[in-house]
Amino acid sequence: MTGDTQADPNGVPQPAAREDNRRRRKPAILEIDGRRLKPATLMMGHGYDPALSEGSLKPPIFLTSTFAFESAAAGKRHFEGITGIRPGGSDGLVYSRFNGPNQEIAESRLALWDEAEAALIFSSGMSAIATTLLALVQPGDVIVHSAPLYAATEALIGRILGKFGVQWLDFPAGASEAEIGAVIERAKTLGRVALIFLESPANPTNVLVDVDAVVARRDFVFAGEDHVPPIAIDNTFLGPLWHRPIAHGADLVIYSLTKYAGGHSDLVAGGVLGRQQLITTIRMMRNTIGTILDPHSAWMLLRSLETLELRMSRAGENAARICAWLRDQPQVERIVYLGFPADDRQRDIYERHCTGAGSTFSLYLKGGEAESFAFLDALKIAKLAVSLGGTETLASHPAAMTHLSVPVERRKALGIDDNMVRISIGCEDADDLIADFAQALRAIGCAAA
Ligand SMILES: *Cc1c(COP(=O)(O)O)cnc(C)c1O
């Protein structure tokens, strides 16, 4: 059912006429007259051949736990891919904890955006991160990471992997190249540096990490060594449209596909993309622990990927207009939005790495919790909910919600104050949203009076 990338995911020569329960499919069309087709085009058909599914234009949802082999020899060959005897995954469909047509089509399409060699999809962003860490980290190892990270990622590294003897060292997201280098050097004295884990922009501070600098320092510190720690980056906030870290030398890109990629606030999923060799290692762990995405959600994700560029572009344009308007309102203290870089260093990182400022930002109101709550409670279009990246605009209060469990001192250091409201702009009409924010800002005054 799936396309050429899946037939030959690793560039490993395959037998010309082989038995395969996915049968032979048409070669993938990736260019026309030398013109390389854009992901926005390829999202509608890449990796799927209707002729293999009764001509169904859209892939059916394959609700099956297991797949019939053409022969015993084919079953053996497929298992060589599952167990890792051959890299690149199985060339046949085996069992739904390992692979399935909907998941493989979604993976082949997801990989196109970041020009990754391979991709895997997972039951959530956190299961993607957990499976990656379990696959790459051993007791005694050190993880170097940018800070802050998504709260659950920090808990996973610090509290859960810590129980198994894994150590960590961090550097602030906006750190200079020298600071990053110093932390990597120190980590090396503590144990094997298993991986460098980044999140850019950091959540919820919106501070960008200089991926170029991390790559340069990693390459310098580990030059000529057998083990060079891979760089993994959580690209949920800007990817895949506005930030392509693989092009800057990152080895793995991780997504909560629940956010912009899923984009309709109706599914939970995760993805890991990158070099084939690392993906094979992570795939083995996914096969073992069963963190693959289910076929139905994978199908929904395929639907979402068709409009990814449309949705993200519209949300990004909306956010640019709304932030420019919000910035001048008397009730607003400041806005932390990538389109208004905080200093020259952040501007420089932004210009080197990003092609857009995204649609998620922090709004600091004049006042405190009472003013923030009055604003949030008055919103009529924007919904009061955590999460981001959906077609609808969402607003939340990090200090009282997502970051309630963070100690007050650390919250202060991160700028998660009582007057901070987190907003994710969706695809609505920008002027309607401005009207909504205008009346909600006016409502603060009424509540205070
Ligand atoms: C939401 C999110 C996650 C976790 O993803 P889930 O799909 O909720 O498991 C990880 N990282 C970032 C940056 C996120 O926003």
XYZ file of C-alpha atoms and ligand atoms in Angstrom:
464
model
C 0.000 0.000 0.000
C 2.867 2.321 0.652
C 5.324 4.112 -1.560
C 8.817 3.711 -2.773
C 10.493 5.224 0.256
C 9.028 2.393 2.274
C 9.966 -0.248 -0.253
C 13.549 0.873 -0.012
C 13.787 2.992 3.106
C 17.490 2.649 3.664
C 18.852 2.845 0.165
C 19.612 -0.863 0.706
C 19.255 -2.733 -2.606
C 16.151 -4.916 -2.486
C 15.515 -8.036 -4.589
C 13.977 -6.949 -7.907
C 10.961 -9.257 -7.782
C 10.294 -10.062 -4.194
C 7.371 -11.461 -2.352
C 5.996 -8.779 -0.146
C 2.544 -8.548 1.363
C 2.491 -4.897 0.306
C 3.150 -6.071 -3.299
C 4.968 -3.908 -5.792
C 3.926 -0.316 -5.926
C 4.551 2.443 -8.399
C 7.759 4.406 -7.897
C 7.229 7.615 -5.939
C 7.101 10.760 -8.087
C 9.346 13.271 -6.361
C 10.172 15.538 -9.318
C 8.857 16.634 -12.692
C 11.257 17.751 -15.445
C 14.005 18.153 -12.883
C 11.832 20.274 -10.611
C 11.821 18.865 -7.117
C 8.242 18.773 -5.846
C 7.442 20.656 -2.640
C 6.130 18.895 0.477
C 2.832 20.819 0.140
C 2.284 18.989 -3.161
C 3.531 15.608 -2.006
C 1.228 15.564 1.049
C -1.741 14.637 -1.164
C -0.438 11.357 -2.527
C 3.121 10.427 -1.611
C 3.557 6.917 -0.286
C 0.126 5.629 -1.308
C -0.985 3.809 -4.452
C -4.807 3.737 -4.832
C -4.536 0.727 -7.164
C -3.506 -1.405 -4.183
C -6.663 -0.424 -2.249
C -9.540 -0.933 -4.728
C -8.883 2.506 -6.242
C -9.818 4.258 -3.004
C -8.544 7.829 -3.461
C -7.737 8.120 0.219
C -5.981 5.341 2.099
C -8.423 3.160 4.055
C -7.849 2.844 7.803
C -6.240 -0.567 8.263
C -7.903 -1.839 11.419
C -6.035 -5.082 11.833
C -3.692 -6.361 14.508
C -1.659 -8.565 12.172
C -0.782 -9.105 8.487
C -0.767 -12.305 6.408
C 2.592 -13.270 4.865
C 2.876 -14.367 1.229
C 5.179 -17.209 2.255
C 7.215 -18.417 5.200
C 10.382 -17.067 3.572
C 8.771 -13.628 3.230
C 7.763 -13.748 6.917
C 11.372 -14.504 7.862
C 12.659 -11.632 5.745
C 10.148 -9.213 7.248
C 11.238 -10.218 10.746
C 14.863 -9.535 9.845
C 13.773 -5.916 9.458
C 11.774 -5.951 12.692
C 14.611 -7.357 14.797
C 17.239 -5.079 13.286
C 19.238 -7.791 11.492
C 18.609 -5.594 8.443
C 18.481 -1.819 9.041
C 15.688 0.446 7.865
C 12.694 -1.403 9.240
C 10.736 -4.257 7.751
C 10.117 -4.479 4.016
C 6.775 -6.107 4.778
C 3.851 -5.619 7.090
C 4.025 -7.821 10.164
C 2.056 -6.870 13.264
C 0.454 -3.580 14.258
C 2.769 -2.961 17.196
C 5.614 -2.775 14.646
C 4.172 -1.194 11.504
C 1.063 -0.643 9.415
C 0.124 1.061 6.139
C -1.371 4.213 7.685
C 1.624 4.721 9.930
C 4.123 4.102 7.122
C 2.411 6.519 4.746
C 2.325 9.188 7.459
C 6.001 8.575 8.255
C 7.095 8.849 4.639
C 5.193 12.147 4.278
C 6.325 13.605 7.589
C 9.986 12.999 6.687
C 9.647 15.152 3.544
C 9.221 18.467 5.386
C 12.525 18.246 7.225
C 14.250 16.353 4.396
C 14.946 13.628 6.936
C 16.217 10.193 5.897
C 13.494 8.496 7.927
C 10.666 9.148 10.364
C 8.749 7.290 13.066
C 5.380 8.198 14.558
C 4.327 7.587 18.136
C 1.271 7.540 20.379
C 2.194 10.995 21.791
C 4.966 13.573 21.790
C 6.060 12.286 25.190
C 6.154 8.659 24.037
C 8.328 9.808 21.096
C 10.715 11.520 23.532
C 10.652 8.640 26.045
C 11.289 5.996 23.375
C 14.187 8.044 21.956
C 15.796 8.497 25.375
C 15.328 4.830 26.346
C 16.935 3.800 23.058
C 19.984 6.058 23.322
C 20.788 6.384 27.035
C 22.498 3.967 29.439
C 23.097 4.077 33.220
C 26.010 6.394 34.046
C 25.500 8.458 30.892
C 25.044 12.221 30.894
C 22.381 14.107 28.956
C 23.182 17.717 28.097
C 20.086 19.817 27.509
C 18.936 23.351 26.932
C 16.703 24.813 29.647
C 13.880 25.125 30.243
C 12.373 22.070 28.540
C 8.727 21.058 28.255
C 7.873 20.179 31.877
C 7.229 16.476 31.223
C 10.534 16.176 29.329
C 12.361 17.729 32.274
C 10.608 15.302 34.647
C 11.507 12.369 32.407
C 15.197 13.287 32.275
C 15.612 14.468 35.856
C 13.271 12.312 37.887
C 12.676 9.143 35.884
C 15.993 8.537 34.073
C 17.696 9.810 37.246
C 16.345 6.713 39.025
C 18.358 4.613 36.559
C 21.625 6.436 37.151
C 21.445 8.883 34.252
C 22.832 12.354 34.947
C 22.120 15.650 33.236
C 23.636 19.098 32.805
C 21.859 22.038 31.246
C 22.557 25.444 29.738
C 20.062 28.307 29.379
C 18.293 28.317 26.005
C 19.830 31.636 24.939
C 23.409 30.693 25.985
C 26.413 31.885 23.984
C 28.589 29.457 22.024
C 31.272 29.641 24.745
C 28.760 28.850 27.519
C 27.376 25.912 25.545
C 30.902 24.617 24.920
C 31.789 24.857 28.619
C 28.736 22.788 29.628
C 29.477 20.107 27.008
C 33.115 19.909 28.187
C 32.036 19.572 31.813
C 29.470 16.886 30.954
C 32.245 14.887 29.271
C 34.140 14.717 32.561
C 31.089 13.210 34.320
C 30.467 10.259 31.981
C 29.586 9.293 28.426
C 27.519 12.102 26.894
C 24.640 10.069 25.450
C 22.932 12.914 23.661
C 22.375 16.632 23.535
C 18.683 17.464 23.825
C 17.422 20.875 22.747
C 14.079 22.621 22.673
C 13.818 25.808 20.633
C 12.093 28.077 21.292
C 11.959 27.125 24.969
C 8.475 26.762 26.413
C 7.062 29.098 27.699
C 9.878 31.684 27.598
C 10.130 31.710 23.781
C 13.941 31.931 23.940
C 15.671 30.437 20.878
C 18.628 28.029 21.081
C 21.597 28.634 18.759
C 21.585 25.223 17.049
C 24.521 26.220 14.810
C 26.613 26.893 17.934
C 25.616 23.607 19.602
C 26.577 21.662 16.460
C 29.913 23.523 16.182
C 30.815 22.926 19.850
C 29.705 19.279 19.797
C 31.841 18.674 16.691
C 34.803 20.458 18.271
C 34.667 18.723 21.671
C 34.171 15.227 20.210
C 36.365 15.578 17.106
C 37.875 12.225 16.097
C 36.107 10.246 18.855
C 34.204 6.994 18.353
C 31.117 8.213 20.133
C 29.846 11.612 19.056
C 26.630 12.417 20.938
C 23.676 12.974 18.600
C 21.842 16.284 18.838
C 18.078 15.887 19.209
C 15.757 18.872 19.129
C 12.121 19.257 20.082
C 10.876 21.324 17.131
C 7.184 21.354 18.124
C 6.744 25.135 18.236
C 8.204 26.119 14.855
C 8.464 22.956 12.825
C 8.307 21.816 10.246
C 7.463 25.075 8.458
C 9.539 27.777 10.172
C 12.568 25.893 11.560
C 14.450 22.972 9.930
C 17.171 21.967 12.418
C 18.385 18.997 10.348
C 19.605 21.501 7.759
C 21.690 23.045 10.596
C 23.307 19.737 11.569
C 20.875 18.328 14.161
C 20.655 14.529 14.022
C 17.106 14.013 15.294
C 14.035 16.227 15.174
C 11.223 15.446 17.595
C 7.620 16.611 17.400
C 4.535 16.644 19.477
C 2.358 16.129 16.391
C -0.564 16.922 18.701
C 0.201 20.597 18.068
C 0.732 22.224 14.628
C 1.169 19.013 12.621
C -2.117 17.493 13.862
C -3.416 21.026 13.937
C -7.096 20.498 14.775
C -6.841 19.769 18.519
C -8.392 16.368 17.876
C -5.503 13.901 18.123
C -2.454 13.119 20.275
C 0.685 11.931 18.453
C 4.457 12.301 18.286
C 7.202 11.974 15.706
C 10.972 11.439 15.509
C 12.848 12.157 12.271
C 16.470 11.925 11.325
C 19.405 9.810 10.276
C 18.535 6.248 9.309
C 21.017 4.667 11.703
C 19.590 6.439 14.763
C 16.030 5.885 13.586
C 16.728 2.135 13.337
C 17.867 2.095 16.987
C 14.777 4.030 18.086
C 12.528 1.829 15.918
C 13.824 -1.270 17.746
C 12.823 0.301 21.063
C 9.401 1.262 19.676
C 8.906 -2.304 18.444
C 9.767 -3.593 21.920
C 7.632 -1.268 24.033
C 4.773 -0.568 21.607
C 4.694 3.224 21.455
C 3.638 3.361 17.781
C 0.645 5.542 16.829
C -2.640 3.690 16.173
C -3.936 3.424 12.564
C -6.917 5.727 13.097
C -4.848 8.599 14.493
C -2.253 8.008 11.766
C -5.019 8.418 9.187
C -6.155 11.646 10.848
C -2.594 12.875 10.794
C -2.456 12.236 7.025
C -5.548 14.414 6.663
C -3.822 17.099 8.754
C -0.550 17.050 6.804
C -2.430 17.966 3.594
C -3.218 21.422 5.025
C -0.148 21.893 7.214
C 1.363 24.682 5.152
C -1.978 26.459 4.689
C -2.817 26.316 8.385
C 0.600 27.302 9.674
C 0.995 30.152 7.159
C -2.402 31.583 8.033
C -1.832 31.241 11.787
C 1.595 32.869 11.421
C 0.205 35.819 9.446
C -2.626 36.233 11.956
C -0.172 36.221 14.872
C 2.050 38.858 13.229
C -0.899 41.215 12.806
C -2.369 40.554 16.240
C 0.966 40.968 18.063
C 1.646 44.262 16.240
C -1.763 45.467 17.446
C -1.521 44.072 21.002
C 1.888 45.677 21.550
C 0.350 49.168 21.459
C -2.569 48.550 23.812
C -2.544 50.448 27.141
C -3.337 47.304 29.214
C -0.307 45.459 27.769
C 3.068 45.573 29.538
C 5.006 43.625 26.866
C 4.803 40.748 24.419
C 7.304 37.926 24.084
C 6.910 36.954 20.421
C 9.701 35.747 18.144
C 8.818 38.463 15.650
C 10.032 41.027 18.220
C 13.445 39.594 19.241
C 14.389 40.480 22.829
C 18.019 41.443 22.031
C 20.665 41.333 19.298
C 21.731 37.779 20.146
C 18.152 36.475 19.846
C 17.696 38.459 16.618
C 20.863 36.900 15.203
C 19.738 33.341 16.132
C 16.292 34.032 14.695
C 17.672 35.326 11.413
C 20.027 32.364 10.980
C 17.524 29.628 11.903
C 13.909 30.676 11.409
C 11.767 31.533 8.414
C 8.800 32.637 10.513
C 7.928 33.666 14.057
C 5.211 31.084 14.670
C 1.835 31.783 16.227
C 2.403 31.068 19.917
C 3.501 33.897 22.192
C 3.330 35.272 25.737
C 1.384 38.391 26.610
C 2.281 40.235 29.834
C -0.600 42.370 31.054
C -0.318 45.326 33.415
C -1.359 43.848 36.768
C -1.299 40.327 38.150
C -3.381 37.184 38.389
C -6.687 39.064 38.819
C -6.154 41.077 35.622
C -5.003 37.988 33.693
C -7.999 35.971 34.840
C -10.395 38.846 33.998
C -8.907 38.976 30.488
C -9.086 35.194 29.989
C -12.633 34.921 31.334
C -13.819 37.694 29.007
C -12.555 36.093 25.766
C -15.384 35.086 23.424
C -13.636 33.581 20.378
C -10.387 32.378 21.923
C -10.941 29.276 24.047
C -9.464 28.911 27.504
C -7.345 25.760 27.164
C -3.753 24.546 27.278
C -2.058 23.172 24.124
C -1.314 25.069 20.922
C -1.044 24.844 17.173
C -4.708 24.128 16.415
C -7.022 25.861 13.960
C -8.661 27.632 16.897
C -7.072 30.293 19.077
C -6.312 29.159 22.637
C -5.304 31.131 25.708
C -4.051 29.939 29.093
C -2.309 31.106 32.268
C 0.995 29.168 32.681
C 1.629 30.174 36.322
C -1.771 28.786 37.390
C -1.975 25.904 34.912
C 0.869 24.222 32.962
C 3.577 25.500 35.325
C 1.644 25.446 38.621
C 3.918 22.701 39.973
C 7.104 24.656 39.161
C 8.580 26.218 42.360
C 7.860 29.957 42.595
C 11.559 30.915 42.493
C 12.158 28.966 39.284
C 8.963 30.380 37.803
C 10.266 33.887 38.541
C 13.620 33.093 36.936
C 11.828 31.867 33.808
C 9.554 34.903 33.640
C 6.412 32.843 34.291
C 4.715 35.623 36.222
C 1.117 36.040 37.368
C 0.520 38.634 34.635
C 1.606 36.290 31.841
C -0.970 34.875 29.440
C 0.002 32.297 26.831
C -1.729 32.563 23.469
C -1.730 30.257 20.442
C -3.267 31.952 17.428
C -5.341 29.841 15.050
C -6.764 30.245 11.550
C -9.756 32.479 12.328
C -10.145 35.918 10.747
C -7.464 38.191 12.236
C -9.792 41.195 12.632
C -12.357 39.091 14.488
C -9.622 37.977 16.873
C -8.454 41.565 17.357
C -12.052 42.533 18.193
C -12.174 39.719 20.755
C -8.871 40.722 22.379
C -9.969 44.392 22.392
C -13.160 43.663 24.319
C -11.321 41.308 26.713
C -8.673 43.973 27.426
C -11.463 46.484 28.143
C -13.014 43.945 30.523
C -9.837 44.081 32.676
C -10.530 47.728 33.374
C -14.100 46.963 34.385
C -12.979 44.150 36.716
C -10.373 46.414 38.363
C -12.806 49.333 38.778
C 2.999 19.244 23.882
C 4.464 19.180 23.860
C 5.137 17.984 24.138
C 4.417 16.719 24.546
O 3.614 16.242 23.524
P 2.312 15.325 23.761
O 1.837 15.065 22.385
O 1.363 16.103 24.627
O 2.784 14.089 24.476
C 6.508 17.977 24.046
N 7.204 19.102 23.722
C 6.584 20.262 23.469
C 7.406 21.456 23.119
C 5.202 20.353 23.533
O 4.594 21.513 23.282
